[in-house]
Short mmCIF file of C-alpha atoms and ligand atoms in Angstrom, two decimals:
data_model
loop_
_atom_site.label_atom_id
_atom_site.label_comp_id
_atom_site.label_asym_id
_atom_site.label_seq_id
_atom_site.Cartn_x
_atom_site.Cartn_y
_atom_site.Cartn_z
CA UNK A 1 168.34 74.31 266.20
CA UNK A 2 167.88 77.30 264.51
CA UNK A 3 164.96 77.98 261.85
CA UNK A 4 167.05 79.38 259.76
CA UNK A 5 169.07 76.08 259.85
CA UNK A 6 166.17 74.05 259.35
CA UNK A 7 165.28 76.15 256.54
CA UNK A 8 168.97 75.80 254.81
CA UNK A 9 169.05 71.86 255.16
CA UNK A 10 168.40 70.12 252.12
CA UNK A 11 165.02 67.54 252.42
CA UNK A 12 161.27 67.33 252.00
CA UNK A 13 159.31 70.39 252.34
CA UNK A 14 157.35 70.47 255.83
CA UNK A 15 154.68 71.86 257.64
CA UNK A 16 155.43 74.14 261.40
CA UNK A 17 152.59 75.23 263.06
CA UNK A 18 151.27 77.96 265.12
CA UNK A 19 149.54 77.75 268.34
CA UNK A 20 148.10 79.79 270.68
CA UNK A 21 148.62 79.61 274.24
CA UNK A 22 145.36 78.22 276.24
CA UNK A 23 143.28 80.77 278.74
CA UNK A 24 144.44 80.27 282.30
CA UNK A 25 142.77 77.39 283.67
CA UNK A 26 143.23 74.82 281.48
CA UNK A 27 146.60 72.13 282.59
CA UNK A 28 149.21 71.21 281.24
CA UNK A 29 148.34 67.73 280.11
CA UNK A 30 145.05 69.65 278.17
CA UNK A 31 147.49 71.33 276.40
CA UNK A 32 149.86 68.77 275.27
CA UNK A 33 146.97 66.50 274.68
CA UNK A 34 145.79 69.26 272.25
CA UNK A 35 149.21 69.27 270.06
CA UNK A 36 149.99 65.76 270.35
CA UNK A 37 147.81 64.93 267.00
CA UNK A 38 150.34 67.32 265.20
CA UNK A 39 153.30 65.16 267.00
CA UNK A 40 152.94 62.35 264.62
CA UNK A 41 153.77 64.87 261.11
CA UNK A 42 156.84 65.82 263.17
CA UNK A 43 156.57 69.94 262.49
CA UNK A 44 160.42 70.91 262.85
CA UNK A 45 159.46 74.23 264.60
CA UNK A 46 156.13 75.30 266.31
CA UNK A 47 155.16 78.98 267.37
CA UNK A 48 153.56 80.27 270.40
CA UNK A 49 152.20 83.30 270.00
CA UNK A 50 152.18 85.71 272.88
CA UNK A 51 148.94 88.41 274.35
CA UNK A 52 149.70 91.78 275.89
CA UNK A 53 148.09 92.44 279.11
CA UNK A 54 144.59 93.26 278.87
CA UNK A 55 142.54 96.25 280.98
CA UNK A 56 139.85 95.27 283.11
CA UNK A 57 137.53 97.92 284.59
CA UNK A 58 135.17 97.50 287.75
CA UNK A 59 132.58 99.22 289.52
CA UNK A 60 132.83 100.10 293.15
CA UNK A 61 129.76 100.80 295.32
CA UNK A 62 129.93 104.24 294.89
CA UNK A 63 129.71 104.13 290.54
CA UNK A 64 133.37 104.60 290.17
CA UNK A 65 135.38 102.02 288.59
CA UNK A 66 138.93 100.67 289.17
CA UNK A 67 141.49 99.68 286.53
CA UNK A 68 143.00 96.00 286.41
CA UNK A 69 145.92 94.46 284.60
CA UNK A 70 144.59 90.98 283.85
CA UNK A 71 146.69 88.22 281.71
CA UNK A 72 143.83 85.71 280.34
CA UNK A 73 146.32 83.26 278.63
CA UNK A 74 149.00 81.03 280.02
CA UNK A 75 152.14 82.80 278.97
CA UNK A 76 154.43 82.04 275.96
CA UNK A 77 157.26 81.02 277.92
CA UNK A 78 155.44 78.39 280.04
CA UNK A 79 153.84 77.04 276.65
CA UNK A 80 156.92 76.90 275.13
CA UNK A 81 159.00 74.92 278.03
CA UNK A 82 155.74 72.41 278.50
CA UNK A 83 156.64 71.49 274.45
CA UNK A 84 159.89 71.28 274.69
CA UNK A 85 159.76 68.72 277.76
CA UNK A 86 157.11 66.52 275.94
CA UNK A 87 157.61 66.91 271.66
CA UNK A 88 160.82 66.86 269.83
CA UNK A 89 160.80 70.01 268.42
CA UNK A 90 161.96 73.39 268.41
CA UNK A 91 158.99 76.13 270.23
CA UNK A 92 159.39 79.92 268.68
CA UNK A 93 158.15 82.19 271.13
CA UNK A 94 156.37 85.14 270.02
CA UNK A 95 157.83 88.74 271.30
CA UNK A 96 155.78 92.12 271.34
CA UNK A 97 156.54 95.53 271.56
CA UNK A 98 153.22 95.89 272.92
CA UNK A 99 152.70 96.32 276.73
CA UNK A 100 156.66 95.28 277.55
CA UNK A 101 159.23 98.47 278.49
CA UNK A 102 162.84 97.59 277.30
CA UNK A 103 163.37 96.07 280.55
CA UNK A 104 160.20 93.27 279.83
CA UNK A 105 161.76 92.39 276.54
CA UNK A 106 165.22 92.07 278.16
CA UNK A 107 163.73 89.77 280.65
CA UNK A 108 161.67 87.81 278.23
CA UNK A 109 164.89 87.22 275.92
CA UNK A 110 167.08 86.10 279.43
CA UNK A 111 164.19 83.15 280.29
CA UNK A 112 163.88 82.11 276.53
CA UNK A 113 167.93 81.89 276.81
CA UNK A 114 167.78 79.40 279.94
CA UNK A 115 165.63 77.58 278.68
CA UNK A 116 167.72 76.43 275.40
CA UNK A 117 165.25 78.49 272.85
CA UNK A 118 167.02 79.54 270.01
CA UNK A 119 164.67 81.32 267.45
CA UNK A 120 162.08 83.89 268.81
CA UNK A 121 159.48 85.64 266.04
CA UNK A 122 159.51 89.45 266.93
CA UNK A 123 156.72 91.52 266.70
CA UNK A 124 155.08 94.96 267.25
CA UNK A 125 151.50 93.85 268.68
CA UNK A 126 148.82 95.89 268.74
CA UNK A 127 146.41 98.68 270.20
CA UNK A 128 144.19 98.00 273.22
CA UNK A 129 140.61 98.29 272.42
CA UNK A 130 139.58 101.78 272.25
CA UNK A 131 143.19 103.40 271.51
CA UNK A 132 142.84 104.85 267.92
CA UNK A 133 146.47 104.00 267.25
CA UNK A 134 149.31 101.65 268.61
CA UNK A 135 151.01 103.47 271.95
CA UNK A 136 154.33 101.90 272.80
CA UNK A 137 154.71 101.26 276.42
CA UNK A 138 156.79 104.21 277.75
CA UNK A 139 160.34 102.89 277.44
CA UNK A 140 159.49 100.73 275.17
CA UNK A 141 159.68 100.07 271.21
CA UNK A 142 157.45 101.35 268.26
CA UNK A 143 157.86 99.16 265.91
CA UNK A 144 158.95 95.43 265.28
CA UNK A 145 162.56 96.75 263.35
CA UNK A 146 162.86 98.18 267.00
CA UNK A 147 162.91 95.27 268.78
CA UNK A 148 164.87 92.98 266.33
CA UNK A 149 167.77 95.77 267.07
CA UNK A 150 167.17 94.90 270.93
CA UNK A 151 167.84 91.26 270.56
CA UNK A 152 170.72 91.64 268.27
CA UNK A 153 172.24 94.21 270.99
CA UNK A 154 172.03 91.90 273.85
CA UNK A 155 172.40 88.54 272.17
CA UNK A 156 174.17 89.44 268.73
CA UNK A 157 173.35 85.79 266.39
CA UNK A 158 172.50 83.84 269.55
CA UNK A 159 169.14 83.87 268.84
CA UNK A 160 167.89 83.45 264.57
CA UNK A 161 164.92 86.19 264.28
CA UNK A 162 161.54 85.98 262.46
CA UNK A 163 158.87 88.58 261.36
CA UNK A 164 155.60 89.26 260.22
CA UNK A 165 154.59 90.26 256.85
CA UNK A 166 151.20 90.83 254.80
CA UNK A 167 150.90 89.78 251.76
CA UNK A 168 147.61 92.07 251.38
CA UNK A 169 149.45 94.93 253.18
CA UNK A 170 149.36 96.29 257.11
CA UNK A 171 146.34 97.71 257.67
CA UNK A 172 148.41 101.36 258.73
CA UNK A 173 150.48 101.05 255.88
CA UNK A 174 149.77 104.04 253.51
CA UNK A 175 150.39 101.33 250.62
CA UNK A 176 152.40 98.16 249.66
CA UNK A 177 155.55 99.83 248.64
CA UNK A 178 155.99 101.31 251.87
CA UNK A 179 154.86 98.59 254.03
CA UNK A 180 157.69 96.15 251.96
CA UNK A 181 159.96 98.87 252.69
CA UNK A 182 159.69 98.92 256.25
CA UNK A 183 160.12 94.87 256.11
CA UNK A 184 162.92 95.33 254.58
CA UNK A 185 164.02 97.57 257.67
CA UNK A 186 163.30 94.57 259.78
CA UNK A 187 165.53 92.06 257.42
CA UNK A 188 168.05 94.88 257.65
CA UNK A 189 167.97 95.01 261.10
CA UNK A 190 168.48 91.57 261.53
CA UNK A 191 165.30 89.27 260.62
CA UNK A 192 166.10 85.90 259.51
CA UNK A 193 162.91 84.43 258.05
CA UNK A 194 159.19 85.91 257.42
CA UNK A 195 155.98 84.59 258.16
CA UNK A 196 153.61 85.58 256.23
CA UNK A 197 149.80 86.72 257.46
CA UNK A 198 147.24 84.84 256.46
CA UNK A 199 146.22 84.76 252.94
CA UNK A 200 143.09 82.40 250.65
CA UNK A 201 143.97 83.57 247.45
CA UNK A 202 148.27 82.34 246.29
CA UNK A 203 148.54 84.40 243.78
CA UNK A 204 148.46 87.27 246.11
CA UNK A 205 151.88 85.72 247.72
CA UNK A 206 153.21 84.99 244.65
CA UNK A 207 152.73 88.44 243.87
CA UNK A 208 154.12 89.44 247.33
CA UNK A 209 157.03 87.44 247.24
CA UNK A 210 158.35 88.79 243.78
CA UNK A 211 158.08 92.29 245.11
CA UNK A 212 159.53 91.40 248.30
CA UNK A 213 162.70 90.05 246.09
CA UNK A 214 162.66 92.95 243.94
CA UNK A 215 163.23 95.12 246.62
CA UNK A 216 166.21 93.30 248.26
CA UNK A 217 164.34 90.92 250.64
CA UNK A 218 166.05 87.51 250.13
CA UNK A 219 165.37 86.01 253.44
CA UNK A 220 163.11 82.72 253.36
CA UNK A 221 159.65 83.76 253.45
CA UNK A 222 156.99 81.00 254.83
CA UNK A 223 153.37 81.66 253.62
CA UNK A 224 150.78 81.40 256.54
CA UNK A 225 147.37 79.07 255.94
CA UNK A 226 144.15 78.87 257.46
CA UNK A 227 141.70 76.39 257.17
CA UNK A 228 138.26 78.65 257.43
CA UNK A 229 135.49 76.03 259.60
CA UNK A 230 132.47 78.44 260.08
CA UNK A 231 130.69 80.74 258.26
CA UNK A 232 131.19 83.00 261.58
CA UNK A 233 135.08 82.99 260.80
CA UNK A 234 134.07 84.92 257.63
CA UNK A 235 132.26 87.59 259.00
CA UNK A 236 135.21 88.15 261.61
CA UNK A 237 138.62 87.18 259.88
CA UNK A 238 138.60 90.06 257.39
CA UNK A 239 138.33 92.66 260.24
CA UNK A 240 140.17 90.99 262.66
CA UNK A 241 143.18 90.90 260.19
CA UNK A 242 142.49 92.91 257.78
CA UNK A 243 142.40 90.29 254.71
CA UNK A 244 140.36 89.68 252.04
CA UNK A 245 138.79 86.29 252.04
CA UNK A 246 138.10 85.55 247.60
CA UNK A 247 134.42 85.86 246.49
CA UNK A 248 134.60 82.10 245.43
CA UNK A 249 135.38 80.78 248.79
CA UNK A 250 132.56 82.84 250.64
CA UNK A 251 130.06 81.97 247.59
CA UNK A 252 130.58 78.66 248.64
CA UNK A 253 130.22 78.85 252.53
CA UNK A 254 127.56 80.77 252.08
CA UNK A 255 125.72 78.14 250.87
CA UNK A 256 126.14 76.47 254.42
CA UNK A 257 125.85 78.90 256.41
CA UNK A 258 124.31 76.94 259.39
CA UNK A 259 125.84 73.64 258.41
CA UNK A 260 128.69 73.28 260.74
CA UNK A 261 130.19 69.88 258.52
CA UNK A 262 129.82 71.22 255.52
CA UNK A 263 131.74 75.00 256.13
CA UNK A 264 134.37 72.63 257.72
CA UNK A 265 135.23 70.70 254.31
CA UNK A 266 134.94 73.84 252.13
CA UNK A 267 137.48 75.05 253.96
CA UNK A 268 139.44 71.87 253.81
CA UNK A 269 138.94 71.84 250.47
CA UNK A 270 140.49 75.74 249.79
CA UNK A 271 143.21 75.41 252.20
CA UNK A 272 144.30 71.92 251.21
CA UNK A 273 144.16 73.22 247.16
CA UNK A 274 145.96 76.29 248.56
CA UNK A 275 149.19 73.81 250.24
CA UNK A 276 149.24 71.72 247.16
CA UNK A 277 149.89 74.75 244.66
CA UNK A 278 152.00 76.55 247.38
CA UNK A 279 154.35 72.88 247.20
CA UNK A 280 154.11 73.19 243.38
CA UNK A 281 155.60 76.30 243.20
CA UNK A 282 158.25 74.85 244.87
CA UNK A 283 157.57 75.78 248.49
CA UNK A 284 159.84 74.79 251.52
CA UNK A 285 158.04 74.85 254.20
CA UNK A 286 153.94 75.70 254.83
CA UNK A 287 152.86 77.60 258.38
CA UNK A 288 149.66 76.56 259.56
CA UNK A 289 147.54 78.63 262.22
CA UNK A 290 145.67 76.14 263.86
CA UNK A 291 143.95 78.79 266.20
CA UNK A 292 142.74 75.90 268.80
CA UNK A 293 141.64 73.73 266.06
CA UNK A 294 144.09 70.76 265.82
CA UNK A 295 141.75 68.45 263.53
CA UNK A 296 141.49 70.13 259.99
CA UNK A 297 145.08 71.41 260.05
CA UNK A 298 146.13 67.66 260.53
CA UNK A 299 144.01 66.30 258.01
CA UNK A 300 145.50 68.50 254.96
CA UNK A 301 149.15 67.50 256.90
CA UNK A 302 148.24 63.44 256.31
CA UNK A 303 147.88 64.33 252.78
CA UNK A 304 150.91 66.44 252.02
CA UNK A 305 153.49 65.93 254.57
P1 FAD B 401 155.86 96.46 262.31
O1 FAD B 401 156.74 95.65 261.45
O2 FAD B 401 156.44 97.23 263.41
O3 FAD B 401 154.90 97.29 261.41
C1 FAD B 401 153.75 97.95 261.95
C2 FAD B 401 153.32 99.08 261.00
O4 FAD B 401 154.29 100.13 261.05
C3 FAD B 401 153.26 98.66 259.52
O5 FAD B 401 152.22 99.40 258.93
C4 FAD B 401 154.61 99.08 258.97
O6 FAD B 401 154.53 99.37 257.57
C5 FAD B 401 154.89 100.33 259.79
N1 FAD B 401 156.32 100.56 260.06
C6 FAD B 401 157.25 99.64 260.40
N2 FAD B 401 158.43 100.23 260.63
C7 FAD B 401 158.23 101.55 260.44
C8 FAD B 401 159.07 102.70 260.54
N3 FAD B 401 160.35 102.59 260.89
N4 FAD B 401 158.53 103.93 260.28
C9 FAD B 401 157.22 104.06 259.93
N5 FAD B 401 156.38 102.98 259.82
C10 FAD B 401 156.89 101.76 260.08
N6 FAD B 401 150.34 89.98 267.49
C11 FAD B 401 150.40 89.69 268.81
O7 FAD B 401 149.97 90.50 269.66
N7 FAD B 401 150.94 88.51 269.25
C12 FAD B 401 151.43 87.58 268.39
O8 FAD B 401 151.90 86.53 268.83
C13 FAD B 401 151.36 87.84 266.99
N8 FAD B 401 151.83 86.96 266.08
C14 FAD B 401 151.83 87.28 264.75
C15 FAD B 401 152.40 86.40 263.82
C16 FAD B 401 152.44 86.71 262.47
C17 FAD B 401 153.06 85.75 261.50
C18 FAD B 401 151.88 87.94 262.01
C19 FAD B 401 151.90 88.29 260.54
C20 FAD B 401 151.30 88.82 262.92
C21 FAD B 401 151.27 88.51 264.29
N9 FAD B 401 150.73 89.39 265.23
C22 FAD B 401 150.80 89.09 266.57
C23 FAD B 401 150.05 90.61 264.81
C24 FAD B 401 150.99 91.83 264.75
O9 FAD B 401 151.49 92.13 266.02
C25 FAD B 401 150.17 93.00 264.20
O10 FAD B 401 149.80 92.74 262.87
C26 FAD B 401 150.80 94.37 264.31
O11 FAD B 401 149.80 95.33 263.94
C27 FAD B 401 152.01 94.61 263.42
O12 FAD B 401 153.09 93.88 263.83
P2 FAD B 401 154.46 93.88 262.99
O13 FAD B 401 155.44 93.14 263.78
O14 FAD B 401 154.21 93.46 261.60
O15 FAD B 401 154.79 95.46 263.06
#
């Protein structure tokens, strides 16, 4: 089924999930066993987001180094068939300009095809470390907008289409106007939902959200939640994704800095205040990134879903 469909269909508001795929290693009863406390809250949809390639340099005996291509993380496609076998539930693969020629993202759209997936979330991706800005593969795309016109060229409305969107602005967007005009390029170009970056303070969606309607955006748009766990997570979120976490919040973890329990139910507390207003306003549906961490994410889903 189609998230779009889901979205449409008249019932409770609910909870899908994001997850990212393990490191190579790991099996594929680890990973099951690591979603299966979601299973019970039945999440209608869960994304698996997807890593470009990373470069790996060695030395040789004689102080020259060589250049690998190495893949750390079980790919999105194998993630997404090993849910669909075990949970009822649709898997939205993530797709990235990044790294993939024309020809990848082609080949990535044919295996999500056989295998019955009908939504994919399209994305641009980002630099390697140490490129000052994003390079698209040669033969490849440059933005998201890009890509969304490659899947509508090969597989028209097989497949319903979701994006990303920042509520607090892409970092290379010159400013909020034009970064909500180029989503709107991506609606225009065929996006059927958006998924919102994360965000700790709702009145910046709200906020978003009207000026995403204003100009012309009327696609569903799903705000994305975090539960924050460690005082670490607030010295690296903000650069990592370029979001603001509110002085309140860090006040507060900063009080336990080195107290592992007590970070984990401040941030409870935020993000589980966060979901109730978001469902008072009226909210459909609530997309949780549970980055690894299945056990705070399903305690604020016992208490509102
Ligand atoms: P775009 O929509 O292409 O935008 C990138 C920048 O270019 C923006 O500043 C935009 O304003 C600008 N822009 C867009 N179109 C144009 C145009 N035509 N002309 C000029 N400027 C333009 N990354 C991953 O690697 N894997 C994932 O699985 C993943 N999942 C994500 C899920 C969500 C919900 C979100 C919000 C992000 C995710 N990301 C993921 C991160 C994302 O790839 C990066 O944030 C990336 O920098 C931007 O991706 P985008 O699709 O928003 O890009």
């Amino acid at each position: 089924m189609k998230v779009s469909e889901i979205l449409a269909s008249p019932g409770k508001p609910f909870a899908s999930l994001e997850i990212v795929p393990p490191l190579k290693g790991i099996t594929k009863d680890e990973l099951l066993d690591s979603i299966r406390p979601f299973a019970r809250f039945k999440p209608p949809f869960i994304n698996v987001t997807c890593h470009r390639d990373e470069y790996e340099y060695r030395s040789r005996p004689d102080g020259s180094f060589t250049r690998h291509i190495v893949s750390r993380r079980v790919s999105e496609t194998a993630v997404c068939a090993a849910i669909q076998q075990e949970f009822d539930v649709e898997v939205v693969p993530h797709l990235i300009c990044a790294g993939n020629t024309a020809e990848d993202v082609e080949s990535r759209i044919k295996d999500f095809k056989f295998l019955g997936i009908e939504n994919i979330m399209a994305l641009r991706g980002d630099s390697l470390l140490g490129e000052k800005r994003f390079c698209p593969q040669p033969g490849g795309y440059r933005y998201a907008s890009e890509l969304i016109e490659a899947i509508r060229s090969s597989e028209v409305r097989y497949f319903c289409v979701g994006v990303g969107a920042y509520p607090e602005k892409h970092f290379e967007a010159p400013n909020m106007e034009t970064d909500i005009a180029n989503l709107k390029r991506k609606v225009d170009a065929g996006a059927d939902f958006i998924i919102t970056q994360m965000f700790f303070d709702n009145s910046v969606f709200y906020d978003f959200c009207d000026r995403c309607r204003a100009a012309g955006i009327n696609v569903p748009i799903l705000p994305g939640l975090k539960p924050l766990s460690t005082w670490r997570q607030v010295e690296m979120l903000p650069e990592s994704f370029s979001i603001d976490i509110p002085q309140d919040l860090v006040k507060e973890l900063s009080l336990h800095r080195d107290d592992r329990e007590a970070c984990y139910r401040v941030g409870l507390e935020w993000c589980s205040a966060q979901c109730s207003d978001l469902l008072a306003h009226g909210v459909r549906a609530v997309h949780f990134y549970t980055m690894g961490r299945p056990d705070n994410v399903a305690e604020i889903l016992e208490k509102y879903f």
